[in-house]
Each structure stands twice: as C-alpha cells, then as structure tokens.
Amino acid sequence: MIRTKVILVLLLAGICMVSLPRTASGQEPKIVNIVNFIRLLEPRDPRITEDVLYQTVVKQVNIMRTYRLTGTFLLQYDALMDHRYQELLRSLPKDSFEIGAWWELPQPLIEKAGLKWRGRYPWDWHADVGFSTGYTPAEREKIADVYMESFKSIFGFYPRSVASWFIDAHTLQYLYNKYRIVASANCKDQYGTDGYTLWGGYWNQAYYPSRINSYMPAQNAASQIPVPIFRMLGSDPVRQYDQGISTERQGVITLEPVYPEAGGSESWVNWFFRTFTEDPALNFNYAQAGQENSFTWDAMAKGFEIQMPLIASLRDKGRIRLETLEQSGNWFSANYKVTPPTSFSVTKDVEGSDRKTLWYNSRFYRMNILWEDSSLRIRDIHLFNENIPDIYTTQVATSNECTFFTLPVVDGYLWSKPGQLAGLRLKAFVGGQDVTLKGGDPIFKNLDRETVQVLWPLRQGGVLQVTLKEKTVSIKLTGKQSISWYLDLETALGARLPFTNISPRQLDGSFETFSYHVSAGKGSFSKPSNGAVFRLQPEKNEINLNLATIH
C-alpha cells in the first residue's frame, strides 16, 4: 500500500476516440486486471521466508489457471533474478499471462547499476531508497537500463508494463522513449498509508500523466507522457475516502483479498462487482484485483477463492473484459488521444446502508457527490494543472515518505473531523432558518461521451439537476415551485483551507505556492454569516462553475 502528495488544476484540449468495444450487455466496457507483483524477500517478518513468498505465487498461478483467468505478474528485480520465478513464469501460456516489471528497487539492482545501497535491508520500502524518487534522473536511467537488459536476457523481450506504488515522471518518460512501455499503474488515492500519500488525483480508472508530474493528469497531448497509468487496488467508492479521518494513516477498504471486511468478504466482493458491472459508468469502468506476495497465501487465500471464480463467471457472461495490464494499456491508447472523462457510480450500497455516490473525472478536475440519510454532500473537488511540477521529476526524495497532491476546492477528508464532515451541502432559507434539503434516490444518466447528468427529486418539490462535463459543472433546480436554495461549504473547525479571496464571480486559492481559481459563469460566491466557509447562490435557479482555468 502507498500514498503520495500532489498538486492539480485544469486545462483544455480535444478527445479523439475510436469506437469502443462493449461488454455483451451493451454497456460501456467494464475492464478488470488481475495484477500480482512479486518480491523475493520480506525483511519485516522472519516467518515470511523466500520459500513462503515463492509458494504464494505458485498458489496464485494455480488458482488463476484453474479458472482460466488472464493476468499480469510484475517482478521486482531480486525476484526477476531468481531461477524459480523465471522457470515458473516461463511456463505460463503467453496468450493469457503477462510478465512485467514491479518498480521497487532492491539492493542487487542498485549495486549492479554502480550505485551505493543506502537501505536498511536488501529491500527497503522507504521512498528515498526503494523507489526511483530516491535517485537522480541520471541514476534512474542507469537503473532502468540494468533492469530492462536483465529482463530481456531472461525472457527474450522487454516488459511492456511497469508499475509501482509511484514512479516519477522522468523514469516513465525514459521507459517510454527507450523501451516503449505501454502501461503503468500507481497506488489508489490514499493518505499516509505506509508513508505514501497520493491525494486528489484522477480517481480510480486511468489517465495520461503530465511530463513534469506523474500524478497530475495532463490537459493536452503535447504535455503528457503517452503511457496510461491505471489506479491500483480497487477502492471502495463509498467508504475508502472517509477512512481514518483525523489520523495519520488512512484505513484500507479495497479489493485486496487480505482485508477481511473488503476483498476477503464474500458479501462485500459480491456488492463491489454488482455495482461495478451494473451501475452507470462513463466511457468505461476499471478495477484491479490481485495481491502482492508479501502478504502470503495464508492471508489472501480466502479472498482469492471468493474472487477468482466470480471474476471467471462475470467474464464468461460477458459482463466484464478480463485483460492483462498491457492489453488495457494498448486499448486505452488506441481509443483516447488525451485522458477521457469517466465516472464510477453506486446506486445501491451494501446491506444496511442507504448511501449512494458518483465519482466523475476529467483531465481538468474530479468531483465526488455522496448521498446519505436523504441528503446530498459534494464531498470532493480537486483541480488538475499539467504545468504544476512535482518535486520528484528533477529532485531526489530526502524523506522516507512520499507525497503527491492536486489543487483542492472541496476536501471532505482533510478538512473533516469525526462528527464534522466537510463538504458542500444543499440548503434553503425557510422560515428564517437554514434548512438542509432532503430528497429521494438520485438517477445517473450518461448523455454523451463527456456528460453525466444526475437527477435528484427533492421532498420540497422539483428536481435538482447536476450536469458534469469535462470543464464545467452545472447545478439547477427544475420545477414550478420557488425555493431559495444554495450550497454552503462547511468544514471542521481549525481546518487548513487554501482560499485567499472570495468574490462574487470567483473563488481564489493557493496551495503549496500555486495559485488557482474557480469562476462562476452563473451564480455567485459569498461569505455568509452562519459560519460556512463560502456560499454558492444560484442565478435564475442555476449555478455554473468553470473548472478549467489555467494560469
């Protein structure tokens, strides 16, 4: 697991798409990758021997072959050089298994590249030692050359997929330019887990990164690395975001089979794949299954035995496309000139919960809306800007942790405390009081390849209509009734906020020295007297926000 800070804003460019292959049901593609990555050793627990780790991979291979499942195995360099893994992976049918590279950097690789090993163990997970961020750009190229030549000498080809919890932009560009990799993957959004923070990025799915920031989606083809990065681990779209509010380390609710309340739970797994395959998704939906061998087979066996036959059944019914990471990378590049808009929606939560949610991504911003207890909260808005560099593209990490962020407009995790959940809430002025508006079940509709529309019927009458496009968000109330409605941003007391100025038509912010703004084409910003950070009021019953402004 991992996390990393970054910084994001917005831009403009056109999407070029060819016709999209669809599932048998006629819906947009629902793509699943099974990705298992392999380490030779685990220094954190003496009970986890090299043989235990090897036998874990043997069991993963066996269960995948039993159900005729396609998948990807990614090798850390020390495992790459071990004859047992070489023989095992060479035996796999090439038409259904991919062998690629896992970009954590152990002692044998660093020393073969002529560099000094600074780790505590032969494999060290600290960001300044075990990842490319811990080395200069020139050193990263030496490391890449050593790995790639060793890989080719063993398997006869260069890997097409190279993934890790995080890889710097210089390394990704070099691997593309010299070795023509076609796909990468990085960690799901998380805060502080294992010392890695990736927060505010393109949620789940896949994106083309900026040439100067591997976590930042680019807005233009000329500014992007043409290697799609797929988000790992299959995050719970409802619960993962809020895990661990006010703690240094966020909890984990993902498809990873080692987690008993998530990927190791039959009821949760069934729910996840139901919402993944049946609920509306814009352009395509994506989930990554699988597990690193460090957790051992004993810990992951139950989850694998739940997930693998289910994935096979969904494949056989035509409800998912099961692919290698390389296949998904080639498909993405063939269909999208730049990062597409995507969505992940949940119309029915797990048993006992009434929550529903929508994640919307474009190359300019992301937004999450959550419905709970019949009310609406815009839980997250972050902006993307390809011109904002991350420090790791040219500089060396000096900390054992690593952080990537984007540009926050609404942050329902970092600006919250238990009992004080941040977000934009829909309210109205009724009888001299602020009243939270309530409603029924939202309806999600894809209007075209960039537009998701949400229709939410209100108890007070009328329908709130939210229209999300690549660059804009429109919110309006339809119906004959007259309601004095608005959106208030509420945060926990003491939250560190980025806002520098609130004017009627523009909200200004500054994050880690970078300035940005959100402008209102319709509606206005103000500072209300009820304690809210700002208020968004409609103009003729409509708010229209421009989320694609670049400096």
Coordinates of C-alpha atoms in Angstrom, one line a residue:
M1 CA 0.0 0.0 0.0
I2 CA 1.2 3.5 -0.5
R3 CA 0.4 7.2 -0.7
T4 CA 1.8 10.4 -2.0
K5 CA 1.0 14.3 -2.2
V6 CA 0.5 16.1 -5.4
I7 CA -1.0 19.3 -6.9
L8 CA -3.7 19.7 -9.6
V9 CA -5.7 22.3 -11.6
L10 CA -7.2 22.5 -15.2
L11 CA -6.8 23.0 -19.0
L12 CA -8.2 22.4 -22.4
A13 CA -7.8 20.0 -25.4
G14 CA -9.8 17.7 -27.5
I15 CA -10.6 14.0 -27.1
C16 CA -10.2 11.7 -30.1
M17 CA -11.9 8.4 -29.7
V18 CA -12.5 5.4 -31.9
S19 CA -15.5 3.1 -31.4
L20 CA -15.3 1.4 -28.0
P21 CA -15.6 -2.3 -27.6
R22 CA -18.5 -3.1 -25.3
T23 CA -19.5 -5.9 -23.0
A24 CA -22.1 -8.4 -24.0
S25 CA -24.7 -6.4 -22.1
G26 CA -24.2 -3.5 -24.4
Q27 CA -22.9 -1.2 -21.7
E28 CA -19.5 0.6 -21.7
P29 CA -16.6 -1.7 -21.1
K30 CA -16.0 -2.9 -17.6
I31 CA -12.3 -3.8 -17.5
V32 CA -10.7 -5.9 -14.9
N33 CA -6.9 -6.6 -14.5
I34 CA -5.6 -9.2 -12.1
V35 CA -2.2 -7.9 -11.1
N36 CA 0.1 -9.8 -8.7
F37 CA 3.5 -8.4 -8.0
I38 CA 6.4 -10.4 -6.7
R39 CA 9.1 -9.7 -4.2
L40 CA 12.0 -12.1 -3.4
L41 CA 12.1 -11.4 0.3
E42 CA 10.2 -9.8 3.2
P43 CA 12.6 -8.3 5.8
R44 CA 9.8 -7.1 8.1
D45 CA 8.8 -10.6 9.3
P46 CA 11.3 -13.5 9.7
R47 CA 8.5 -16.0 9.4
I48 CA 8.0 -14.9 5.8
T49 CA 10.8 -16.8 4.1
E50 CA 11.8 -16.7 0.4
D51 CA 10.1 -20.1 0.0
V52 CA 6.9 -18.8 1.6
L53 CA 6.8 -16.0 -0.9
Y54 CA 7.5 -18.3 -3.8
Q55 CA 4.8 -20.7 -2.8
T56 CA 2.4 -17.8 -2.6
V57 CA 3.0 -17.1 -6.2
V58 CA 2.6 -20.8 -7.1
K59 CA -0.8 -20.8 -5.4
Q60 CA -1.8 -17.6 -7.3
V61 CA -0.8 -19.2 -10.6
N62 CA -2.6 -22.4 -9.8
I63 CA -6.0 -20.8 -8.9
M64 CA -5.8 -18.5 -11.9
R65 CA -5.1 -21.4 -14.2
T66 CA -7.9 -23.4 -12.6
Y67 CA -10.4 -20.7 -13.7
R68 CA -8.6 -20.0 -16.9
L69 CA -8.0 -16.4 -15.8
T70 CA -5.9 -13.8 -17.7
G71 CA -3.5 -11.9 -15.5
T72 CA -0.3 -9.9 -15.1
F73 CA 2.7 -10.8 -12.9
L74 CA 5.1 -8.0 -12.1
L75 CA 8.6 -8.8 -11.0
Q76 CA 10.8 -6.8 -8.6
Y77 CA 14.4 -7.1 -9.7
D78 CA 15.5 -9.6 -7.0
A79 CA 12.7 -11.9 -7.9
L80 CA 13.4 -11.4 -11.6
M81 CA 16.9 -12.8 -11.0
D82 CA 15.7 -15.9 -9.0
H83 CA 15.6 -19.1 -11.2
R84 CA 12.5 -20.4 -9.5
Y85 CA 10.4 -17.4 -10.6
Q86 CA 12.0 -17.5 -14.0
E87 CA 11.0 -21.1 -14.6
L88 CA 7.5 -20.7 -13.1
L89 CA 6.6 -17.6 -15.2
R90 CA 8.2 -19.0 -18.4
S91 CA 5.8 -22.0 -18.1
L92 CA 2.7 -19.8 -18.3
P93 CA 0.8 -19.5 -21.6
K94 CA 1.7 -16.3 -23.2
D95 CA -1.7 -15.7 -24.6
S96 CA -3.2 -15.3 -21.2
F97 CA -0.4 -14.2 -18.9
E98 CA 1.8 -11.1 -19.0
I99 CA 5.1 -10.7 -17.3
G100 CA 6.1 -7.2 -16.5
A101 CA 8.2 -5.1 -14.1
W102 CA 7.5 -4.0 -10.5
W103 CA 9.4 -0.8 -9.9
E104 CA 10.6 -1.1 -6.3
L105 CA 14.3 -1.0 -6.3
P106 CA 16.2 -3.6 -4.2
Q107 CA 19.9 -3.8 -3.3
P108 CA 21.1 -6.1 -6.2
L109 CA 19.6 -3.7 -8.8
I110 CA 21.1 -0.6 -7.3
E111 CA 24.5 -2.1 -6.9
K112 CA 24.5 -3.6 -10.5
A113 CA 23.8 0.0 -11.7
G114 CA 27.0 1.0 -10.0
L115 CA 25.3 2.9 -7.1
K116 CA 25.7 2.7 -3.4
W117 CA 22.9 0.9 -1.5
R118 CA 21.6 3.1 1.4
G119 CA 18.9 0.8 2.6
R120 CA 18.4 -0.9 6.0
Y121 CA 17.7 -4.2 4.3
P122 CA 18.2 -5.7 0.8
W123 CA 14.8 -4.4 0.0
D124 CA 13.7 -1.2 1.8
W125 CA 10.3 0.3 1.2
H126 CA 11.3 3.9 2.1
A127 CA 10.7 6.5 -0.6
D128 CA 14.3 7.7 -0.6
V129 CA 15.8 4.3 -1.0
G130 CA 13.5 1.7 -2.6
F131 CA 11.8 3.9 -5.2
S132 CA 13.0 5.8 -8.2
T133 CA 12.3 9.1 -6.3
G134 CA 15.4 8.4 -4.2
Y135 CA 17.8 8.7 -7.1
T136 CA 18.9 11.5 -9.5
P137 CA 17.5 11.5 -13.1
A138 CA 20.8 10.2 -14.5
E139 CA 20.9 7.4 -11.9
R140 CA 17.3 6.5 -12.7
E141 CA 18.2 5.9 -16.3
K142 CA 21.1 3.6 -15.3
I143 CA 18.8 1.6 -13.0
A144 CA 16.2 1.3 -15.8
D145 CA 18.8 0.1 -18.3
V146 CA 20.1 -2.6 -15.9
Y147 CA 16.6 -3.9 -15.2
M148 CA 15.5 -3.9 -18.8
E149 CA 18.5 -5.6 -20.1
S150 CA 18.4 -8.3 -17.4
F151 CA 14.7 -8.8 -18.1
K152 CA 15.3 -9.2 -21.8
S153 CA 18.2 -11.6 -21.3
I154 CA 15.8 -13.9 -19.3
F155 CA 12.6 -13.6 -21.2
G156 CA 13.7 -12.5 -24.6
F157 CA 11.7 -9.3 -24.7
Y158 CA 11.4 -6.0 -22.8
P159 CA 8.4 -5.7 -20.4
R160 CA 5.5 -3.7 -21.7
S161 CA 4.0 -2.8 -18.3
V162 CA 6.0 -1.2 -15.5
A163 CA 4.1 -0.4 -12.3
S164 CA 4.8 0.6 -8.7
W165 CA 3.1 2.5 -5.9
F166 CA 4.6 5.6 -7.5
I167 CA 7.1 6.2 -10.3
D168 CA 8.5 9.6 -11.1
A169 CA 7.7 11.3 -14.4
H170 CA 11.4 11.3 -15.6
T171 CA 11.5 7.5 -15.3
L172 CA 8.2 7.0 -17.0
Q173 CA 9.2 9.2 -19.9
Y174 CA 12.6 7.4 -20.2
L175 CA 10.9 3.9 -20.1
Y176 CA 8.5 5.0 -22.9
N177 CA 11.1 6.7 -25.1
K178 CA 13.7 3.9 -24.9
Y179 CA 11.7 0.7 -24.2
R180 CA 8.3 1.7 -25.5
I181 CA 6.3 0.6 -22.4
V182 CA 2.5 0.8 -23.0
A183 CA 1.1 0.8 -19.5
S184 CA 1.8 1.7 -15.9
A185 CA 0.0 1.6 -12.6
N186 CA 0.2 3.5 -9.3
C187 CA -1.4 3.3 -5.9
K188 CA -5.0 4.2 -5.3
D189 CA -5.7 7.5 -3.6
Q190 CA -4.7 7.3 0.0
Y191 CA -3.4 9.4 2.8
G192 CA -0.3 8.3 4.8
T193 CA -0.6 4.6 4.4
D194 CA 2.9 3.1 4.5
G195 CA 4.2 6.6 4.4
Y196 CA 2.9 7.3 0.9
T197 CA 0.3 10.0 0.2
L198 CA -1.4 10.3 -3.2
W199 CA -4.3 12.6 -2.7
G200 CA -6.7 14.5 -5.1
G201 CA -5.8 12.7 -8.3
Y202 CA -7.8 11.1 -11.1
W203 CA -9.9 8.8 -9.0
N204 CA -9.5 5.1 -10.0
Q205 CA -9.7 4.4 -13.8
A206 CA -6.7 5.6 -15.8
Y207 CA -5.1 8.8 -17.1
Y208 CA -2.2 10.2 -19.0
P209 CA 0.3 12.0 -16.7
S210 CA 1.9 15.3 -17.2
R211 CA 5.5 15.2 -18.4
I212 CA 6.5 17.1 -15.2
N213 CA 4.2 15.4 -12.7
S214 CA 3.5 11.7 -12.8
Y215 CA 0.4 12.1 -10.5
M216 CA -1.1 15.0 -12.4
P217 CA -3.3 14.3 -15.4
A218 CA -2.2 16.4 -18.4
Q219 CA -4.7 18.5 -20.3
N220 CA -3.0 18.4 -23.7
A221 CA -1.4 15.6 -25.7
A222 CA 1.7 17.7 -26.2
S223 CA 2.2 17.9 -22.4
Q224 CA 1.6 14.3 -21.5
I225 CA 3.6 11.1 -21.2
P226 CA 1.7 8.8 -23.6
V227 CA 1.6 5.9 -21.2
P228 CA -1.7 5.4 -19.4
I229 CA -1.4 5.0 -15.6
F230 CA -4.1 2.7 -14.1
R231 CA -5.1 3.2 -10.5
M232 CA -4.4 0.1 -8.3
L233 CA -6.2 -1.9 -5.7
G234 CA -10.0 -1.5 -6.4
S235 CA -11.1 1.2 -3.9
D236 CA -14.5 1.0 -2.3
P237 CA -16.1 4.1 -4.0
V238 CA -18.3 4.8 -0.9
R239 CA -16.1 4.1 2.2
Q240 CA -12.4 4.3 1.2
Y241 CA -12.4 8.1 1.0
D242 CA -13.5 8.7 4.6
Q243 CA -11.4 6.0 6.3
G244 CA -9.3 7.3 9.2
I245 CA -10.4 11.0 9.3
S246 CA -8.1 12.9 11.8
T247 CA -5.5 10.1 11.8
E248 CA -2.0 10.0 10.3
R249 CA -2.8 6.8 8.4
Q250 CA -5.9 6.1 6.4
G251 CA -7.6 2.8 6.6
V252 CA -8.0 0.4 3.6
I253 CA -11.2 -0.9 2.0
T254 CA -10.2 -2.4 -1.3
L255 CA -10.4 -5.5 -3.5
E256 CA -7.2 -6.7 -2.0
P257 CA -8.1 -10.2 -0.7
V258 CA -6.2 -9.9 2.6
Y259 CA -8.7 -7.4 4.0
P260 CA -11.5 -9.4 5.8
E261 CA -14.1 -6.6 5.6
A262 CA -13.5 -5.9 2.0
G263 CA -11.7 -8.1 -0.6
G264 CA -11.8 -11.0 1.8
S265 CA -15.6 -10.7 2.4
E266 CA -17.9 -12.6 0.1
S267 CA -20.8 -10.1 0.7
W268 CA -18.6 -7.1 0.0
V269 CA -17.0 -8.6 -3.1
N270 CA -20.4 -9.5 -4.5
W271 CA -21.6 -6.0 -3.8
F272 CA -18.5 -4.4 -5.4
F273 CA -18.7 -6.4 -8.6
R274 CA -22.5 -5.8 -8.8
T275 CA -22.1 -2.0 -8.6
F276 CA -19.0 -2.2 -10.9
T277 CA -20.8 -4.1 -13.6
E278 CA -24.4 -2.9 -13.3
D279 CA -24.4 0.8 -12.3
P280 CA -23.7 3.5 -14.9
A281 CA -20.1 4.3 -15.9
L282 CA -19.0 6.9 -18.4
N283 CA -16.8 5.6 -21.2
F284 CA -15.5 2.6 -19.2
N285 CA -15.1 1.3 -15.7
Y286 CA -11.9 -0.2 -14.3
A287 CA -11.0 -2.4 -11.3
Q288 CA -7.7 -4.1 -10.4
A289 CA -7.7 -7.3 -8.4
G290 CA -4.7 -9.4 -7.2
Q291 CA -2.2 -9.1 -4.4
E292 CA 1.5 -8.7 -3.6
N293 CA 3.1 -11.9 -2.4
S294 CA 4.4 -10.3 0.7
F295 CA 1.1 -10.9 2.4
T296 CA 1.5 -14.7 1.9
W297 CA -1.0 -17.2 0.7
D298 CA -2.5 -18.0 4.1
A299 CA -3.6 -14.4 4.4
M300 CA -5.0 -14.0 0.9
A301 CA -6.4 -17.5 0.2
K302 CA -9.9 -16.9 1.3
G303 CA -10.2 -13.7 -0.7
F304 CA -8.7 -15.3 -3.8
E305 CA -11.1 -18.2 -3.5
I306 CA -14.0 -15.8 -3.3
Q307 CA -12.9 -13.5 -6.1
M308 CA -11.4 -15.7 -8.8
P309 CA -14.5 -17.9 -9.6
L310 CA -16.7 -14.8 -9.5
I311 CA -14.4 -12.9 -12.0
A312 CA -14.4 -16.0 -14.2
S313 CA -18.2 -16.1 -14.1
L314 CA -18.5 -12.4 -15.0
R315 CA -16.1 -12.9 -17.9
D316 CA -18.0 -15.9 -19.2
K317 CA -21.2 -14.0 -19.1
G318 CA -19.7 -11.1 -21.0
R319 CA -20.2 -8.7 -18.1
I320 CA -16.5 -7.8 -17.8
R321 CA -13.4 -7.7 -20.0
L322 CA -10.6 -9.5 -18.3
E323 CA -7.3 -8.3 -19.6
T324 CA -3.6 -8.1 -18.9
L325 CA -2.3 -4.7 -18.0
E326 CA -0.6 -4.5 -21.4
Q327 CA -3.8 -5.2 -23.2
S328 CA -5.6 -2.5 -21.3
G329 CA -2.8 0.0 -22.0
N330 CA -2.9 -0.7 -25.7
W331 CA -6.7 -0.4 -25.7
F332 CA -6.6 2.9 -23.8
S333 CA -4.0 4.4 -26.2
A334 CA -5.9 3.3 -29.2
N335 CA -9.2 4.9 -28.0
Y336 CA -8.1 8.1 -26.3
K337 CA -5.8 10.8 -27.5
V338 CA -6.0 12.5 -24.1
T339 CA -7.4 11.4 -20.8
P340 CA -11.1 10.8 -21.1
P341 CA -13.9 11.8 -18.8
T342 CA -15.0 8.7 -16.7
S343 CA -17.4 8.0 -13.9
F344 CA -18.0 5.4 -11.2
S345 CA -21.4 5.3 -9.7
V346 CA -23.1 3.4 -6.9
T347 CA -26.9 3.3 -6.9
K348 CA -27.3 0.8 -4.0
D349 CA -24.8 0.4 -1.2
V350 CA -24.0 -2.7 0.9
E351 CA -26.8 -4.1 3.1
G352 CA -27.9 -1.8 5.9
S353 CA -26.6 1.4 4.2
D354 CA -28.6 4.0 2.2
R355 CA -25.5 5.7 0.7
K356 CA -25.1 6.4 -3.0
T357 CA -22.2 8.1 -4.7
L358 CA -20.9 9.4 -8.0
W359 CA -17.2 9.9 -8.9
Y360 CA -16.6 12.0 -12.0
N361 CA -13.2 12.5 -13.5
S362 CA -11.9 14.6 -16.5
R363 CA -8.5 15.8 -17.4
F364 CA -9.4 19.1 -15.7
Y365 CA -10.9 18.1 -12.4
R366 CA -12.5 15.4 -10.3
M367 CA -15.7 15.5 -8.2
N368 CA -17.4 13.2 -5.8
I369 CA -21.1 13.5 -4.7
L370 CA -22.4 11.4 -1.8
W371 CA -26.0 10.9 -0.8
E372 CA -26.6 9.8 2.8
D373 CA -29.7 10.0 5.0
S374 CA -31.6 11.5 2.1
S375 CA -29.3 14.5 1.8
L376 CA -26.5 15.5 -0.6
R377 CA -22.9 16.4 0.1
I378 CA -20.4 17.3 -2.6
R379 CA -17.6 15.5 -0.8
D380 CA -14.6 16.3 -3.1
I381 CA -13.5 18.7 -5.9
H382 CA -9.8 18.8 -6.9
L383 CA -8.4 20.6 -10.0
F384 CA -5.7 19.4 -12.3
N385 CA -2.9 21.5 -14.0
E386 CA -0.3 20.0 -16.2
N387 CA 2.0 23.0 -15.6
I388 CA 2.5 22.2 -11.9
P389 CA 5.6 20.1 -11.4
D390 CA 6.1 17.5 -8.6
I391 CA 9.4 17.8 -6.9
Y392 CA 10.4 14.3 -7.8
T393 CA 10.7 14.7 -11.5
T394 CA 14.1 16.5 -11.1
Q395 CA 14.9 16.3 -7.4
V396 CA 15.8 13.4 -5.1
A397 CA 13.5 12.5 -2.3
T398 CA 15.1 13.2 1.1
S399 CA 12.4 11.7 3.3
N400 CA 11.3 8.1 3.8
E401 CA 7.8 9.3 2.9
C402 CA 6.5 10.5 -0.4
T403 CA 3.6 12.9 -1.1
F404 CA 1.7 14.0 -4.2
F405 CA -1.3 16.4 -4.2
T406 CA -3.6 18.3 -6.5
L407 CA -5.4 21.6 -6.1
P408 CA -8.3 21.4 -3.5
V409 CA -11.6 23.2 -3.8
V410 CA -13.5 20.8 -1.6
D411 CA -11.7 18.2 0.6
G412 CA -14.1 16.0 2.6
Y413 CA -11.2 14.1 4.1
L414 CA -8.5 16.5 5.1
W415 CA -11.0 19.3 6.1
S416 CA -13.1 17.0 8.3
K417 CA -13.0 15.7 11.9
P418 CA -15.2 12.9 13.3
G419 CA -18.7 14.4 13.6
Q420 CA -17.7 17.4 11.4
L421 CA -17.6 16.1 7.8
A422 CA -16.6 18.7 5.3
G423 CA -18.4 19.3 2.0
L424 CA -20.8 21.5 0.0
R425 CA -24.3 20.9 1.3
L426 CA -27.5 21.8 -0.4
K427 CA -29.6 24.1 1.8
A428 CA -32.5 26.5 1.6
F429 CA -33.7 29.5 3.6
V430 CA -37.0 28.5 5.0
G431 CA -38.9 30.3 7.8
G432 CA -35.8 32.4 8.6
Q433 CA -33.6 29.4 9.0
D434 CA -31.0 27.4 7.0
V435 CA -32.6 24.0 6.3
T436 CA -30.8 21.1 4.7
L437 CA -32.8 19.9 1.7
K438 CA -33.8 16.2 1.5
G439 CA -34.6 14.1 -1.4
G440 CA -35.2 10.6 -2.9
D441 CA -32.8 8.4 -4.9
P442 CA -30.6 10.0 -7.5
I443 CA -30.7 8.9 -11.1
F444 CA -27.4 8.8 -13.1
K445 CA -27.5 9.3 -16.8
N446 CA -24.7 9.4 -19.4
L447 CA -25.8 11.9 -22.0
D448 CA -22.8 11.6 -24.3
R449 CA -19.1 10.7 -24.1
E450 CA -18.3 13.6 -21.7
T451 CA -21.5 14.3 -19.9
V452 CA -23.0 12.7 -16.8
Q453 CA -26.4 14.1 -15.6
V454 CA -27.7 13.5 -12.1
L455 CA -31.5 14.0 -11.4
W456 CA -32.3 14.2 -7.7
P457 CA -36.0 14.6 -6.8
L458 CA -36.5 16.8 -3.7
R459 CA -39.1 16.3 -1.0
Q460 CA -39.9 20.0 -1.2
G461 CA -40.8 19.6 -4.9
G462 CA -38.8 19.9 -8.0
V463 CA -35.7 18.1 -9.2
L464 CA -32.1 19.1 -8.6
Q465 CA -30.2 18.6 -11.9
V466 CA -26.4 18.3 -11.8
T467 CA -24.6 18.2 -15.2
L468 CA -21.0 17.3 -15.2
K469 CA -18.9 18.0 -18.3
E470 CA -15.1 18.0 -18.9
K471 CA -14.7 21.6 -18.0
T472 CA -17.9 22.7 -16.2
V473 CA -20.4 21.7 -13.6
S474 CA -24.0 23.0 -13.8
I475 CA -26.4 22.7 -10.9
K476 CA -30.0 23.9 -11.3
L477 CA -33.4 23.3 -9.8
T478 CA -36.2 22.4 -12.2
G479 CA -39.9 22.6 -11.4
K480 CA -42.5 25.3 -10.7
Q481 CA -42.0 25.7 -7.0
S482 CA -39.9 28.5 -5.6
I483 CA -37.2 27.5 -3.2
S484 CA -34.4 29.9 -2.0
W485 CA -31.6 27.3 -2.3
Y486 CA -27.8 27.4 -2.2
L487 CA -24.7 25.4 -1.5
D488 CA -22.7 26.0 1.7
L489 CA -19.1 24.8 2.2
E490 CA -18.9 23.5 5.7
T491 CA -15.6 22.3 7.3
A492 CA -14.3 21.2 10.6
L493 CA -13.1 23.9 13.0
G494 CA -9.4 24.5 12.5
A495 CA -9.2 23.0 9.1
R496 CA -6.3 24.4 7.0
L497 CA -8.0 25.9 3.9
P498 CA -6.4 27.2 0.7
F499 CA -8.8 30.1 0.0
T500 CA -7.2 33.6 -0.4
N501 CA -10.2 35.6 -1.7
I502 CA -13.9 35.1 -2.2
S503 CA -15.5 37.5 -4.7
P504 CA -18.9 37.2 -6.3
R505 CA -17.7 35.6 -9.5
Q506 CA -14.5 33.9 -8.4
L507 CA -13.0 31.8 -5.7
D508 CA -9.2 32.1 -5.4
G509 CA -6.9 29.6 -3.7
S510 CA -3.3 28.9 -3.1
F511 CA -1.8 25.5 -2.4
E512 CA 1.9 24.8 -1.9
T513 CA 2.8 28.1 -3.6
F514 CA 0.5 27.5 -6.6
S515 CA -2.4 29.9 -7.2
Y516 CA -5.7 28.8 -8.8
H517 CA -9.3 29.8 -9.0
V518 CA -12.8 28.7 -9.8
S519 CA -15.1 31.0 -11.6
A520 CA -18.9 31.1 -11.7
G521 CA -20.5 31.6 -15.1
K522 CA -23.8 31.6 -13.3
G523 CA -24.4 32.1 -9.7
S524 CA -22.2 33.9 -7.1
F525 CA -19.9 33.3 -4.2
S526 CA -20.3 35.0 -0.9
K527 CA -19.2 34.7 2.8
P528 CA -22.3 34.0 4.8
S529 CA -22.8 34.8 8.5
N530 CA -23.7 31.3 9.5
G531 CA -20.1 30.1 9.8
A532 CA -19.8 28.4 6.3
V533 CA -16.5 29.0 4.5
F534 CA -18.4 30.3 1.4
R535 CA -21.8 30.1 -0.1
L536 CA -22.7 29.4 -3.7
Q537 CA -26.1 31.0 -4.7
P538 CA -27.8 30.4 -8.0
E539 CA -28.7 32.9 -10.6
K540 CA -32.1 32.2 -12.1
N541 CA -32.1 28.8 -10.3
E542 CA -28.8 27.8 -11.8
I543 CA -25.1 27.6 -10.8
N544 CA -22.5 27.1 -13.4
L545 CA -18.8 26.6 -12.4
N546 CA -15.8 26.7 -14.8
L547 CA -13.3 24.1 -13.5
A548 CA -10.8 24.5 -16.4
T549 CA -9.0 27.7 -15.8
I550 CA -5.2 27.8 -16.2
H551 CA -2.6 30.3 -15.3

